């Protein structure tokens, strides 16, 4: 994955203060198949009724015309265990689902989710992420996503983890842990619990965000990508306990932990989002974003929170809106 090395990018620091006003809401997002902010080659793709993307054991063909339909808990398990990782695959949630069990993040290994997950305004309740591994980096509804989109989805989640290890990186986010050139729109998460405890954690990286852990944007062969987190909300406390940690670089954000613009070539924003709950972390802590890179913006967002940083050394970057921002943010 091209950006794994970028997880240490926030170590080089120059500061500038940023602010914003307004309030987030649960405004419906635009057409799920609207890729107007993507390269022309993406938006000009057309499909027929006979086209099939992948071979998921679900109703539908995986195209925008006939998305794979998730109607039951068993269908959701099929998506969890056997996701199609081909570009532009489409999934759509057809009903509210009571999951009530341990969730294994989709695409938490080498493959990324490259399509669209449309919740269609429905809810998935009772998702639990409680198991961690030294060999698994990403934790969330989706582990890692590239040129993908999650939209119109309500989640009820519990994240209650112990992370341990030396020289290890962890990304923990509700909708998606790591996202590259992607978008999250109209996703609303209610946390019954979000608590991460470090155990004998040394010389490691730990990023936790209510919607996303690590978001990046950069230019590639398809052109420039504008990526955003839009019309999203998070309720519930986010607590990262670093008492048993040594030399750990961490970031905790009510919406996103880190936004990285990929050597200044990308553009990214958090628009019309809200976080209501207390948040506690270590080095970088922000009610909306913890660490914001060049050419990122936070617009029309709302926070109602006690925000606390407890870094074990003598430096911390903490703010009600943003913990740390760089020039041009």
PDB file of C-alpha atoms in Angstrom:
ATOM      1  CA  UNK A   1       0.000   0.000   0.000  1.00  0.00           C
ATOM      2  CA  UNK A   2       1.616   3.220  -1.166  1.00  0.00           C
ATOM      3  CA  UNK A   3       0.775   5.276   1.929  1.00  0.00           C
ATOM      4  CA  UNK A   4       1.805   2.970   4.743  1.00  0.00           C
ATOM      5  CA  UNK A   5       5.068   4.884   4.947  1.00  0.00           C
ATOM      6  CA  UNK A   6       3.086   8.144   5.191  1.00  0.00           C
ATOM      7  CA  UNK A   7       1.763   7.114   8.581  1.00  0.00           C
ATOM      8  CA  UNK A   8       4.837   8.772  10.041  1.00  0.00           C
ATOM      9  CA  UNK A   9       4.454  11.977   8.011  1.00  0.00           C
ATOM     10  CA  UNK A  10       3.054  13.980  10.906  1.00  0.00           C
ATOM     11  CA  UNK A  11       6.363  13.741  12.728  1.00  0.00           C
ATOM     12  CA  UNK A  12       7.681  16.831  10.886  1.00  0.00           C
ATOM     13  CA  UNK A  13       5.796  19.756  12.392  1.00  0.00           C
ATOM     14  CA  UNK A  14       5.243  23.456  11.689  1.00  0.00           C
ATOM     15  CA  UNK A  15       2.122  25.007  13.179  1.00  0.00           C
ATOM     16  CA  UNK A  16      -0.552  27.510  12.240  1.00  0.00           C
ATOM     17  CA  UNK A  17      -3.899  28.125  13.881  1.00  0.00           C
ATOM     18  CA  UNK A  18      -7.169  27.455  12.055  1.00  0.00           C
ATOM     19  CA  UNK A  19     -10.843  27.771  12.949  1.00  0.00           C
ATOM     20  CA  UNK A  20     -14.358  27.361  11.600  1.00  0.00           C
ATOM     21  CA  UNK A  21     -17.975  27.948  12.455  1.00  0.00           C
ATOM     22  CA  UNK A  22     -21.443  26.641  11.735  1.00  0.00           C
ATOM     23  CA  UNK A  23     -23.112  23.374  12.586  1.00  0.00           C
ATOM     24  CA  UNK A  24     -23.252  19.951  10.995  1.00  0.00           C
ATOM     25  CA  UNK A  25     -26.502  18.157  10.216  1.00  0.00           C
ATOM     26  CA  UNK A  26     -27.873  14.976   8.694  1.00  0.00           C
ATOM     27  CA  UNK A  27     -28.531  16.459   5.274  1.00  0.00           C
ATOM     28  CA  UNK A  28     -29.012  13.799   2.606  1.00  0.00           C
ATOM     29  CA  UNK A  29     -26.134  13.439   0.179  1.00  0.00           C
ATOM     30  CA  UNK A  30     -26.402  13.651  -3.582  1.00  0.00           C
ATOM     31  CA  UNK A  31     -26.815  10.783  -6.025  1.00  0.00           C
ATOM     32  CA  UNK A  32     -24.651   7.886  -4.869  1.00  0.00           C
ATOM     33  CA  UNK A  33     -23.477   7.294  -8.456  1.00  0.00           C
ATOM     34  CA  UNK A  34     -22.425  10.922  -8.977  1.00  0.00           C
ATOM     35  CA  UNK A  35     -18.669  10.925  -9.463  1.00  0.00           C
ATOM     36  CA  UNK A  36     -18.525  14.540 -10.654  1.00  0.00           C
ATOM     37  CA  UNK A  37     -15.536  15.112  -8.389  1.00  0.00           C
ATOM     38  CA  UNK A  38     -13.615  12.268  -9.997  1.00  0.00           C
ATOM     39  CA  UNK A  39     -11.677  12.043 -13.291  1.00  0.00           C
ATOM     40  CA  UNK A  40     -13.817  12.013 -16.444  1.00  0.00           C
ATOM     41  CA  UNK A  41     -12.994   8.388 -17.183  1.00  0.00           C
ATOM     42  CA  UNK A  42     -14.864   7.375 -14.014  1.00  0.00           C
ATOM     43  CA  UNK A  43     -18.049   9.356 -14.614  1.00  0.00           C
ATOM     44  CA  UNK A  44     -18.267   8.318 -18.272  1.00  0.00           C
ATOM     45  CA  UNK A  45     -18.398   4.600 -17.486  1.00  0.00           C
ATOM     46  CA  UNK A  46     -21.644   3.016 -18.748  1.00  0.00           C
ATOM     47  CA  UNK A  47     -23.154  -0.380 -17.997  1.00  0.00           C
ATOM     48  CA  UNK A  48     -25.742  -2.663 -19.505  1.00  0.00           C
ATOM     49  CA  UNK A  49     -28.129  -5.031 -17.723  1.00  0.00           C
ATOM     50  CA  UNK A  50     -25.840  -7.935 -18.605  1.00  0.00           C
ATOM     51  CA  UNK A  51     -22.638  -6.553 -17.110  1.00  0.00           C
ATOM     52  CA  UNK A  52     -21.335  -8.273 -13.968  1.00  0.00           C
ATOM     53  CA  UNK A  53     -18.577  -7.061 -11.635  1.00  0.00           C
ATOM     54  CA  UNK A  54     -17.089  -9.867  -9.581  1.00  0.00           C
ATOM     55  CA  UNK A  55     -18.885 -12.968  -8.367  1.00  0.00           C
ATOM     56  CA  UNK A  56     -20.491 -12.133  -5.017  1.00  0.00           C
ATOM     57  CA  UNK A  57     -23.080 -14.615  -3.793  1.00  0.00           C
ATOM     58  CA  UNK A  58     -25.715 -11.874  -3.575  1.00  0.00           C
ATOM     59  CA  UNK A  59     -28.641 -10.640  -5.691  1.00  0.00           C
ATOM     60  CA  UNK A  60     -27.505  -8.192  -8.351  1.00  0.00           C
ATOM     61  CA  UNK A  61     -24.536  -7.780 -10.664  1.00  0.00           C
ATOM     62  CA  UNK A  62     -22.399  -5.315  -8.753  1.00  0.00           C
ATOM     63  CA  UNK A  63     -22.946  -2.484 -11.245  1.00  0.00           C
ATOM     64  CA  UNK A  64     -24.590   0.915 -10.617  1.00  0.00           C
ATOM     65  CA  UNK A  65     -27.560  -0.384 -12.645  1.00  0.00           C
ATOM     66  CA  UNK A  66     -27.847  -3.589 -10.626  1.00  0.00           C
ATOM     67  CA  UNK A  67     -25.843  -3.286  -7.382  1.00  0.00           C
ATOM     68  CA  UNK A  68     -25.263  -6.254  -5.134  1.00  0.00           C
ATOM     69  CA  UNK A  69     -28.144  -6.156  -2.650  1.00  0.00           C
ATOM     70  CA  UNK A  70     -27.684  -6.749   1.080  1.00  0.00           C
ATOM     71  CA  UNK A  71     -31.028  -7.659   2.622  1.00  0.00           C
ATOM     72  CA  UNK A  72     -30.218  -9.862   5.624  1.00  0.00           C
ATOM     73  CA  UNK A  73     -27.512 -10.513   8.205  1.00  0.00           C
ATOM     74  CA  UNK A  74     -26.313 -13.445   6.091  1.00  0.00           C
ATOM     75  CA  UNK A  75     -25.929 -11.103   3.121  1.00  0.00           C
ATOM     76  CA  UNK A  76     -23.910  -8.733   5.287  1.00  0.00           C
ATOM     77  CA  UNK A  77     -21.698 -11.632   6.366  1.00  0.00           C
ATOM     78  CA  UNK A  78     -21.132 -12.448   2.694  1.00  0.00           C
ATOM     79  CA  UNK A  79     -19.925  -8.871   2.141  1.00  0.00           C
ATOM     80  CA  UNK A  80     -17.739  -9.077   5.250  1.00  0.00           C
ATOM     81  CA  UNK A  81     -16.136 -12.399   4.364  1.00  0.00           C
ATOM     82  CA  UNK A  82     -16.003 -12.263   0.545  1.00  0.00           C
ATOM     83  CA  UNK A  83     -15.949  -8.653  -0.678  1.00  0.00           C
ATOM     84  CA  UNK A  84     -15.478  -7.939  -4.362  1.00  0.00           C
ATOM     85  CA  UNK A  85     -12.381  -5.763  -4.652  1.00  0.00           C
ATOM     86  CA  UNK A  86     -12.678  -4.888  -8.346  1.00  0.00           C
ATOM     87  CA  UNK A  87     -12.922  -1.164  -9.229  1.00  0.00           C
ATOM     88  CA  UNK A  88     -16.368   0.461  -9.321  1.00  0.00           C
ATOM     89  CA  UNK A  89     -18.242  -2.443  -7.725  1.00  0.00           C
ATOM     90  CA  UNK A  90     -21.530  -1.333  -6.132  1.00  0.00           C
ATOM     91  CA  UNK A  91     -23.261  -2.649  -3.014  1.00  0.00           C
ATOM     92  CA  UNK A  92     -26.585  -1.426  -1.644  1.00  0.00           C
ATOM     93  CA  UNK A  93     -28.200  -2.028   1.744  1.00  0.00           C
ATOM     94  CA  UNK A  94     -31.894  -2.877   1.373  1.00  0.00           C
ATOM     95  CA  UNK A  95     -33.031  -3.148   5.010  1.00  0.00           C
ATOM     96  CA  UNK A  96     -32.081  -2.226   8.560  1.00  0.00           C
ATOM     97  CA  UNK A  97     -29.990  -5.084   9.961  1.00  0.00           C
ATOM     98  CA  UNK A  98     -29.410  -6.164  13.572  1.00  0.00           C
ATOM     99  CA  UNK A  99     -25.906  -7.597  13.390  1.00  0.00           C
ATOM    100  CA  UNK A 100     -25.146  -7.897  17.133  1.00  0.00           C
ATOM    101  CA  UNK A 101     -21.738  -9.511  16.984  1.00  0.00           C
ATOM    102  CA  UNK A 102     -18.018  -9.267  16.232  1.00  0.00           C
ATOM    103  CA  UNK A 103     -17.304  -7.479  12.962  1.00  0.00           C
ATOM    104  CA  UNK A 104     -14.270  -8.371  10.873  1.00  0.00           C
ATOM    105  CA  UNK A 105     -13.252  -5.272   8.903  1.00  0.00           C
ATOM    106  CA  UNK A 106     -13.822  -5.590   5.163  1.00  0.00           C
ATOM    107  CA  UNK A 107     -10.536  -5.481   3.243  1.00  0.00           C
ATOM    108  CA  UNK A 108      -8.253  -5.272   6.246  1.00  0.00           C
ATOM    109  CA  UNK A 109      -5.419  -7.133   4.498  1.00  0.00           C
ATOM    110  CA  UNK A 110      -3.565  -6.444   1.259  1.00  0.00           C
ATOM    111  CA  UNK A 111      -6.644  -5.713  -0.897  1.00  0.00           C
ATOM    112  CA  UNK A 112      -8.588  -2.428  -0.761  1.00  0.00           C
ATOM    113  CA  UNK A 113     -12.292  -1.840  -1.329  1.00  0.00           C
ATOM    114  CA  UNK A 114     -12.520   0.125  -4.602  1.00  0.00           C
ATOM    115  CA  UNK A 115     -16.255   0.513  -5.061  1.00  0.00           C
ATOM    116  CA  UNK A 116     -19.367   2.078  -3.575  1.00  0.00           C
ATOM    117  CA  UNK A 117     -21.259   0.990  -0.480  1.00  0.00           C
ATOM    118  CA  UNK A 118     -24.664   2.697  -0.435  1.00  0.00           C
ATOM    119  CA  UNK A 119     -26.549   2.323   2.824  1.00  0.00           C
ATOM    120  CA  UNK A 120     -29.651   3.852   1.191  1.00  0.00           C
ATOM    121  CA  UNK A 121     -30.528   5.462   4.532  1.00  0.00           C
ATOM    122  CA  UNK A 122     -30.654   2.142   6.415  1.00  0.00           C
ATOM    123  CA  UNK A 123     -28.979   1.168   9.697  1.00  0.00           C
ATOM    124  CA  UNK A 124     -26.649  -1.598  10.787  1.00  0.00           C
ATOM    125  CA  UNK A 125     -26.783  -2.066  14.561  1.00  0.00           C
ATOM    126  CA  UNK A 126     -24.679  -3.992  17.014  1.00  0.00           C
ATOM    127  CA  UNK A 127     -21.318  -4.005  15.214  1.00  0.00           C
ATOM    128  CA  UNK A 128     -18.554  -4.914  17.661  1.00  0.00           C
ATOM    129  CA  UNK A 129     -14.802  -4.619  17.099  1.00  0.00           C
ATOM    130  CA  UNK A 130     -13.021  -6.048  20.119  1.00  0.00           C
ATOM    131  CA  UNK A 131     -10.223  -8.244  18.748  1.00  0.00           C
ATOM    132  CA  UNK A 132      -6.799  -6.967  17.748  1.00  0.00           C
ATOM    133  CA  UNK A 133      -3.757  -8.606  16.236  1.00  0.00           C
ATOM    134  CA  UNK A 134      -0.111  -7.667  15.840  1.00  0.00           C
ATOM    135  CA  UNK A 135      -0.418  -8.556  12.146  1.00  0.00           C
ATOM    136  CA  UNK A 136      -3.585  -6.539  11.420  1.00  0.00           C
ATOM    137  CA  UNK A 137      -3.261  -2.776  11.002  1.00  0.00           C
ATOM    138  CA  UNK A 138      -6.733  -1.501  10.045  1.00  0.00           C
ATOM    139  CA  UNK A 139      -9.983  -1.662  12.024  1.00  0.00           C
ATOM    140  CA  UNK A 140     -13.367  -0.262  10.977  1.00  0.00           C
ATOM    141  CA  UNK A 141     -16.490  -1.133   8.997  1.00  0.00           C
ATOM    142  CA  UNK A 142     -14.113  -1.140   6.021  1.00  0.00           C
ATOM    143  CA  UNK A 143     -10.427  -1.617   6.720  1.00  0.00           C
ATOM    144  CA  UNK A 144      -8.950   0.116   3.707  1.00  0.00           C
ATOM    145  CA  UNK A 145     -10.525   1.800   0.686  1.00  0.00           C
ATOM    146  CA  UNK A 146      -9.033   3.175  -2.537  1.00  0.00           C
ATOM    147  CA  UNK A 147     -11.036   5.358  -4.957  1.00  0.00           C
ATOM    148  CA  UNK A 148     -14.155   4.217  -3.129  1.00  0.00           C
ATOM    149  CA  UNK A 149     -17.201   5.704  -1.477  1.00  0.00           C
ATOM    150  CA  UNK A 150     -19.377   4.996   1.561  1.00  0.00           C
ATOM    151  CA  UNK A 151     -22.669   6.890   1.743  1.00  0.00           C
ATOM    152  CA  UNK A 152     -26.120   7.127   3.296  1.00  0.00           C
ATOM    153  CA  UNK A 153     -25.399   4.729   6.133  1.00  0.00           C
ATOM    154  CA  UNK A 154     -26.217   4.656   9.856  1.00  0.00           C
ATOM    155  CA  UNK A 155     -24.049   2.543  12.150  1.00  0.00           C
ATOM    156  CA  UNK A 156     -24.356   1.580  15.805  1.00  0.00           C
ATOM    157  CA  UNK A 157     -20.926   0.385  16.934  1.00  0.00           C
ATOM    158  CA  UNK A 158     -18.802  -0.719  19.839  1.00  0.00           C
ATOM    159  CA  UNK A 159     -15.013  -0.462  19.566  1.00  0.00           C
ATOM    160  CA  UNK A 160     -13.376  -1.860  22.683  1.00  0.00           C
ATOM    161  CA  UNK A 161      -9.802  -2.940  21.987  1.00  0.00           C
ATOM    162  CA  UNK A 162      -6.419  -3.537  23.498  1.00  0.00           C
ATOM    163  CA  UNK A 163      -3.550  -2.953  21.077  1.00  0.00           C
ATOM    164  CA  UNK A 164      -0.088  -4.213  21.794  1.00  0.00           C
ATOM    165  CA  UNK A 165       3.256  -4.516  20.128  1.00  0.00           C
ATOM    166  CA  UNK A 166       6.545  -2.837  19.313  1.00  0.00           C
ATOM    167  CA  UNK A 167       7.071  -0.805  16.119  1.00  0.00           C
ATOM    168  CA  UNK A 168       3.460  -1.419  15.059  1.00  0.00           C
ATOM    169  CA  UNK A 169       0.913   0.854  13.354  1.00  0.00           C
ATOM    170  CA  UNK A 170      -2.829   0.848  14.016  1.00  0.00           C
ATOM    171  CA  UNK A 171      -5.607   2.739  12.232  1.00  0.00           C
ATOM    172  CA  UNK A 172      -9.034   2.596  13.875  1.00  0.00           C
ATOM    173  CA  UNK A 173     -12.019   4.338  12.277  1.00  0.00           C
ATOM    174  CA  UNK A 174     -15.766   3.764  12.364  1.00  0.00           C
ATOM    175  CA  UNK A 175     -16.643   3.857   8.667  1.00  0.00           C
ATOM    176  CA  UNK A 176     -13.153   3.226   7.282  1.00  0.00           C
ATOM    177  CA  UNK A 177      -9.702   2.983   8.814  1.00  0.00           C
ATOM    178  CA  UNK A 178      -7.512   3.962   5.842  1.00  0.00           C
ATOM    179  CA  UNK A 179      -8.926   5.688   2.750  1.00  0.00           C
ATOM    180  CA  UNK A 180      -7.047   6.918  -0.313  1.00  0.00           C
ATOM    181  CA  UNK A 181      -8.685   9.154  -2.955  1.00  0.00           C
ATOM    182  CA  UNK A 182     -12.066   8.274  -1.486  1.00  0.00           C
ATOM    183  CA  UNK A 183     -15.210   9.864  -0.068  1.00  0.00           C
ATOM    184  CA  UNK A 184     -17.474   9.300   2.934  1.00  0.00           C
ATOM    185  CA  UNK A 185     -20.857  11.057   2.734  1.00  0.00           C
ATOM    186  CA  UNK A 186     -23.940  11.100   4.946  1.00  0.00           C
ATOM    187  CA  UNK A 187     -22.652   8.473   7.376  1.00  0.00           C
ATOM    188  CA  UNK A 188     -23.850   8.706  10.964  1.00  0.00           C
ATOM    189  CA  UNK A 189     -22.315   6.650  13.765  1.00  0.00           C
ATOM    190  CA  UNK A 190     -23.600   6.140  17.302  1.00  0.00           C
ATOM    191  CA  UNK A 191     -20.904   4.656  19.519  1.00  0.00           C
ATOM    192  CA  UNK A 192     -22.018   2.604  22.480  1.00  0.00           C
ATOM    193  CA  UNK A 193     -18.335   2.538  23.385  1.00  0.00           C
ATOM    194  CA  UNK A 194     -15.116   3.600  21.690  1.00  0.00           C
ATOM    195  CA  UNK A 195     -12.139   2.816  23.886  1.00  0.00           C
ATOM    196  CA  UNK A 196      -8.638   1.739  22.918  1.00  0.00           C
ATOM    197  CA  UNK A 197      -6.073   0.765  25.540  1.00  0.00           C
ATOM    198  CA  UNK A 198      -2.378   0.395  24.772  1.00  0.00           C
ATOM    199  CA  UNK A 199      -0.626  -2.595  26.308  1.00  0.00           C
ATOM    200  CA  UNK A 200       3.191  -2.659  26.259  1.00  0.00           C
ATOM    201  CA  UNK A 201       3.036  -0.491  23.140  1.00  0.00           C
ATOM    202  CA  UNK A 202       6.422   0.931  22.181  1.00  0.00           C
ATOM    203  CA  UNK A 203       7.686   2.966  19.201  1.00  0.00           C
ATOM    204  CA  UNK A 204       4.352   2.603  17.431  1.00  0.00           C
ATOM    205  CA  UNK A 205       1.684   4.656  15.659  1.00  0.00           C
ATOM    206  CA  UNK A 206      -1.954   4.755  16.682  1.00  0.00           C
ATOM    207  CA  UNK A 207      -4.634   6.808  14.894  1.00  0.00           C
ATOM    208  CA  UNK A 208      -8.314   6.740  15.883  1.00  0.00           C
ATOM    209  CA  UNK A 209     -11.176   8.675  14.264  1.00  0.00           C
ATOM    210  CA  UNK A 210     -14.943   8.608  14.651  1.00  0.00           C
ATOM    211  CA  UNK A 211     -15.560   8.348  10.884  1.00  0.00           C
ATOM    212  CA  UNK A 212     -12.072   7.638   9.530  1.00  0.00           C
ATOM    213  CA  UNK A 213      -8.613   7.068  10.912  1.00  0.00           C
ATOM    214  CA  UNK A 214      -6.285   8.060   8.049  1.00  0.00           C
ATOM    215  CA  UNK A 215      -7.480   9.864   4.908  1.00  0.00           C
ATOM    216  CA  UNK A 216      -5.179  10.707   2.016  1.00  0.00           C
ATOM    217  CA  UNK A 217      -5.475  12.275  -1.421  1.00  0.00           C
ATOM    218  CA  UNK A 218      -2.970  12.507  -4.230  1.00  0.00           C
ATOM    219  CA  UNK A 219      -2.594  12.703  -7.982  1.00  0.00           C
ATOM    220  CA  UNK A 220      -2.265   9.468  -9.931  1.00  0.00           C
ATOM    221  CA  UNK A 221      -2.510   8.324 -13.556  1.00  0.00           C
ATOM    222  CA  UNK A 222      -6.250   9.109 -13.614  1.00  0.00           C
ATOM    223  CA  UNK A 223      -5.698  12.719 -12.554  1.00  0.00           C
ATOM    224  CA  UNK A 224      -6.368  14.811  -9.467  1.00  0.00           C
ATOM    225  CA  UNK A 225      -8.769  13.594  -6.804  1.00  0.00           C
ATOM    226  CA  UNK A 226     -10.795  15.807  -4.503  1.00  0.00           C
ATOM    227  CA  UNK A 227     -11.670  13.755  -1.442  1.00  0.00           C
ATOM    228  CA  UNK A 228     -13.981  14.628   1.390  1.00  0.00           C
ATOM    229  CA  UNK A 229     -15.920  13.605   4.463  1.00  0.00           C
ATOM    230  CA  UNK A 230     -19.292  15.301   4.080  1.00  0.00           C
ATOM    231  CA  UNK A 231     -22.592  15.495   5.995  1.00  0.00           C
ATOM    232  CA  UNK A 232     -21.432  12.994   8.624  1.00  0.00           C
ATOM    233  CA  UNK A 233     -22.018  12.864  12.368  1.00  0.00           C
ATOM    234  CA  UNK A 234     -20.612  10.985  15.346  1.00  0.00           C
ATOM    235  CA  UNK A 235     -22.069  10.653  18.844  1.00  0.00           C
ATOM    236  CA  UNK A 236     -20.316   8.970  21.770  1.00  0.00           C
ATOM    237  CA  UNK A 237     -17.015   9.312  23.615  1.00  0.00           C
ATOM    238  CA  UNK A 238     -13.699   8.408  21.956  1.00  0.00           C
ATOM    239  CA  UNK A 239     -11.086   7.375  24.520  1.00  0.00           C
ATOM    240  CA  UNK A 240      -7.516   6.270  23.820  1.00  0.00           C
ATOM    241  CA  UNK A 241      -5.585   5.288  26.944  1.00  0.00           C
ATOM    242  CA  UNK A 242      -1.826   5.638  26.466  1.00  0.00           C
ATOM    243  CA  UNK A 243      -0.713   4.989  30.039  1.00  0.00           C
ATOM    244  CA  UNK A 244       1.106   1.790  29.115  1.00  0.00           C
ATOM    245  CA  UNK A 245       2.862   3.245  26.060  1.00  0.00           C
ATOM    246  CA  UNK A 246       6.367   4.479  25.298  1.00  0.00           C
ATOM    247  CA  UNK A 247       7.349   6.644  22.319  1.00  0.00           C
ATOM    248  CA  UNK A 248       3.982   6.292  20.566  1.00  0.00           C
ATOM    249  CA  UNK A 249       2.858   8.792  17.885  1.00  0.00           C
ATOM    250  CA  UNK A 250      -0.921   9.036  18.127  1.00  0.00           C
ATOM    251  CA  UNK A 251      -3.830  11.128  16.831  1.00  0.00           C
ATOM    252  CA  UNK A 252      -7.497  11.118  17.860  1.00  0.00           C
ATOM    253  CA  UNK A 253     -10.259  13.005  16.027  1.00  0.00           C
ATOM    254  CA  UNK A 254     -14.010  13.134  16.477  1.00  0.00           C
ATOM    255  CA  UNK A 255     -14.438  12.793  12.700  1.00  0.00           C
ATOM    256  CA  UNK A 256     -10.956  11.994  11.325  1.00  0.00           C
ATOM    257  CA  UNK A 257      -7.564  11.470  12.938  1.00  0.00           C
ATOM    258  CA  UNK A 258      -5.198  12.366  10.070  1.00  0.00           C
ATOM    259  CA  UNK A 259      -5.796  14.015   6.673  1.00  0.00           C
ATOM    260  CA  UNK A 260      -2.721  13.773   4.438  1.00  0.00           C
ATOM    261  CA  UNK A 261      -2.649  15.490   1.030  1.00  0.00           C
ATOM    262  CA  UNK A 262       0.119  13.387  -0.438  1.00  0.00           C
ATOM    263  CA  UNK A 263       3.012  15.800  -0.862  1.00  0.00           C
ATOM    264  CA  UNK A 264       0.618  18.719  -1.418  1.00  0.00           C
ATOM    265  CA  UNK A 265      -0.902  17.373  -4.660  1.00  0.00           C
ATOM    266  CA  UNK A 266      -4.312  16.497  -3.254  1.00  0.00           C
ATOM    267  CA  UNK A 267      -7.251  18.498  -1.959  1.00  0.00           C
ATOM    268  CA  UNK A 268      -9.430  17.354   0.917  1.00  0.00           C
ATOM    269  CA  UNK A 269     -12.123  18.696   3.213  1.00  0.00           C
ATOM    270  CA  UNK A 270     -14.387  17.903   6.128  1.00  0.00           C
ATOM    271  CA  UNK A 271     -17.720  19.584   5.345  1.00  0.00           C
ATOM    272  CA  UNK A 272     -20.900  19.919   7.404  1.00  0.00           C
ATOM    273  CA  UNK A 273     -19.984  17.331  10.037  1.00  0.00           C
ATOM    274  CA  UNK A 274     -20.625  17.138  13.773  1.00  0.00           C
ATOM    275  CA  UNK A 275     -19.150  15.383  16.777  1.00  0.00           C
ATOM    276  CA  UNK A 276     -20.925  15.179  20.135  1.00  0.00           C
ATOM    277  CA  UNK A 277     -19.036  13.371  22.873  1.00  0.00           C
ATOM    278  CA  UNK A 278     -15.839  13.621  24.875  1.00  0.00           C
ATOM    279  CA  UNK A 279     -12.526  12.778  23.279  1.00  0.00           C
ATOM    280  CA  UNK A 280      -9.273  11.834  24.995  1.00  0.00           C
ATOM    281  CA  UNK A 281      -5.923  11.037  23.452  1.00  0.00           C
ATOM    282  CA  UNK A 282      -2.257  11.875  23.543  1.00  0.00           C
ATOM    283  CA  UNK A 283      -0.177  13.904  21.076  1.00  0.00           C
ATOM    284  CA  UNK A 284      -2.720  15.165  18.493  1.00  0.00           C
ATOM    285  CA  UNK A 285      -6.354  15.553  19.556  1.00  0.00           C
ATOM    286  CA  UNK A 286      -9.135  17.470  17.792  1.00  0.00           C
ATOM    287  CA  UNK A 287     -12.909  17.601  17.982  1.00  0.00           C
ATOM    288  CA  UNK A 288     -13.165  17.293  14.176  1.00  0.00           C
ATOM    289  CA  UNK A 289      -9.630  16.535  12.925  1.00  0.00           C
ATOM    290  CA  UNK A 290      -6.513  15.728  14.923  1.00  0.00           C
ATOM    291  CA  UNK A 291      -3.768  16.393  12.341  1.00  0.00           C
ATOM    292  CA  UNK A 292      -4.577  18.292   9.129  1.00  0.00           C
ATOM    293  CA  UNK A 293      -2.001  18.479   6.341  1.00  0.00           C
ATOM    294  CA  UNK A 294      -1.474  21.097   3.602  1.00  0.00           C
ATOM    295  CA  UNK A 295      -4.505  22.162   1.523  1.00  0.00           C
ATOM    296  CA  UNK A 296      -7.075  20.630   3.832  1.00  0.00           C
ATOM    297  CA  UNK A 297     -10.131  22.423   5.166  1.00  0.00           C
ATOM    298  CA  UNK A 298     -12.766  22.094   7.870  1.00  0.00           C
ATOM    299  CA  UNK A 299     -15.989  23.907   6.913  1.00  0.00           C
ATOM    300  CA  UNK A 300     -19.343  24.373   8.680  1.00  0.00           C
ATOM    301  CA  UNK A 301     -18.714  21.830  11.422  1.00  0.00           C
ATOM    302  CA  UNK A 302     -20.026  21.538  14.979  1.00  0.00           C
ATOM    303  CA  UNK A 303     -18.431  20.117  18.118  1.00  0.00           C
ATOM    304  CA  UNK A 304     -19.831  19.614  21.597  1.00  0.00           C
ATOM    305  CA  UNK A 305     -17.035  17.998  23.565  1.00  0.00           C
ATOM    306  CA  UNK A 306     -14.527  18.007  26.382  1.00  0.00           C
ATOM    307  CA  UNK A 307     -11.283  17.459  24.489  1.00  0.00           C
ATOM    308  CA  UNK A 308      -8.251  16.236  26.433  1.00  0.00           C
ATOM    309  CA  UNK A 309      -4.658  15.487  25.469  1.00  0.00           C
ATOM    310  CA  UNK A 310      -2.434  13.606  27.897  1.00  0.00           C
ATOM    311  CA  UNK A 311       0.829  13.068  26.023  1.00  0.00           C
ATOM    312  CA  UNK A 312       3.464  11.542  28.246  1.00  0.00           C
ATOM    313  CA  UNK A 313       6.147  14.071  27.226  1.00  0.00           C
ATOM    314  CA  UNK A 314       5.882  17.882  27.350  1.00  0.00           C
ATOM    315  CA  UNK A 315       4.160  18.577  24.002  1.00  0.00           C
ATOM    316  CA  UNK A 316       0.630  18.062  22.727  1.00  0.00           C
ATOM    317  CA  UNK A 317      -1.542  19.620  20.030  1.00  0.00           C
ATOM    318  CA  UNK A 318      -5.172  19.841  21.095  1.00  0.00           C
ATOM    319  CA  UNK A 319      -8.116  21.890  19.869  1.00  0.00           C
ATOM    320  CA  UNK A 320     -11.884  21.923  19.915  1.00  0.00           C
ATOM    321  CA  UNK A 321     -11.989  21.876  16.106  1.00  0.00           C
ATOM    322  CA  UNK A 322      -8.474  20.866  15.001  1.00  0.00           C
ATOM    323  CA  UNK A 323      -5.544  19.673  17.046  1.00  0.00           C
ATOM    324  CA  UNK A 324      -2.865  20.590  14.516  1.00  0.00           C
ATOM    325  CA  UNK A 325      -2.906  22.231  11.066  1.00  0.00           C
ATOM    326  CA  UNK A 326      -0.161  23.021   8.563  1.00  0.00           C
ATOM    327  CA  UNK A 327       0.322  26.020   6.288  1.00  0.00           C
ATOM    328  CA  UNK A 328      -2.346  26.493   3.598  1.00  0.00           C
ATOM    329  CA  UNK A 329      -4.957  24.688   5.695  1.00  0.00           C
TER     330      UNK A 329
END
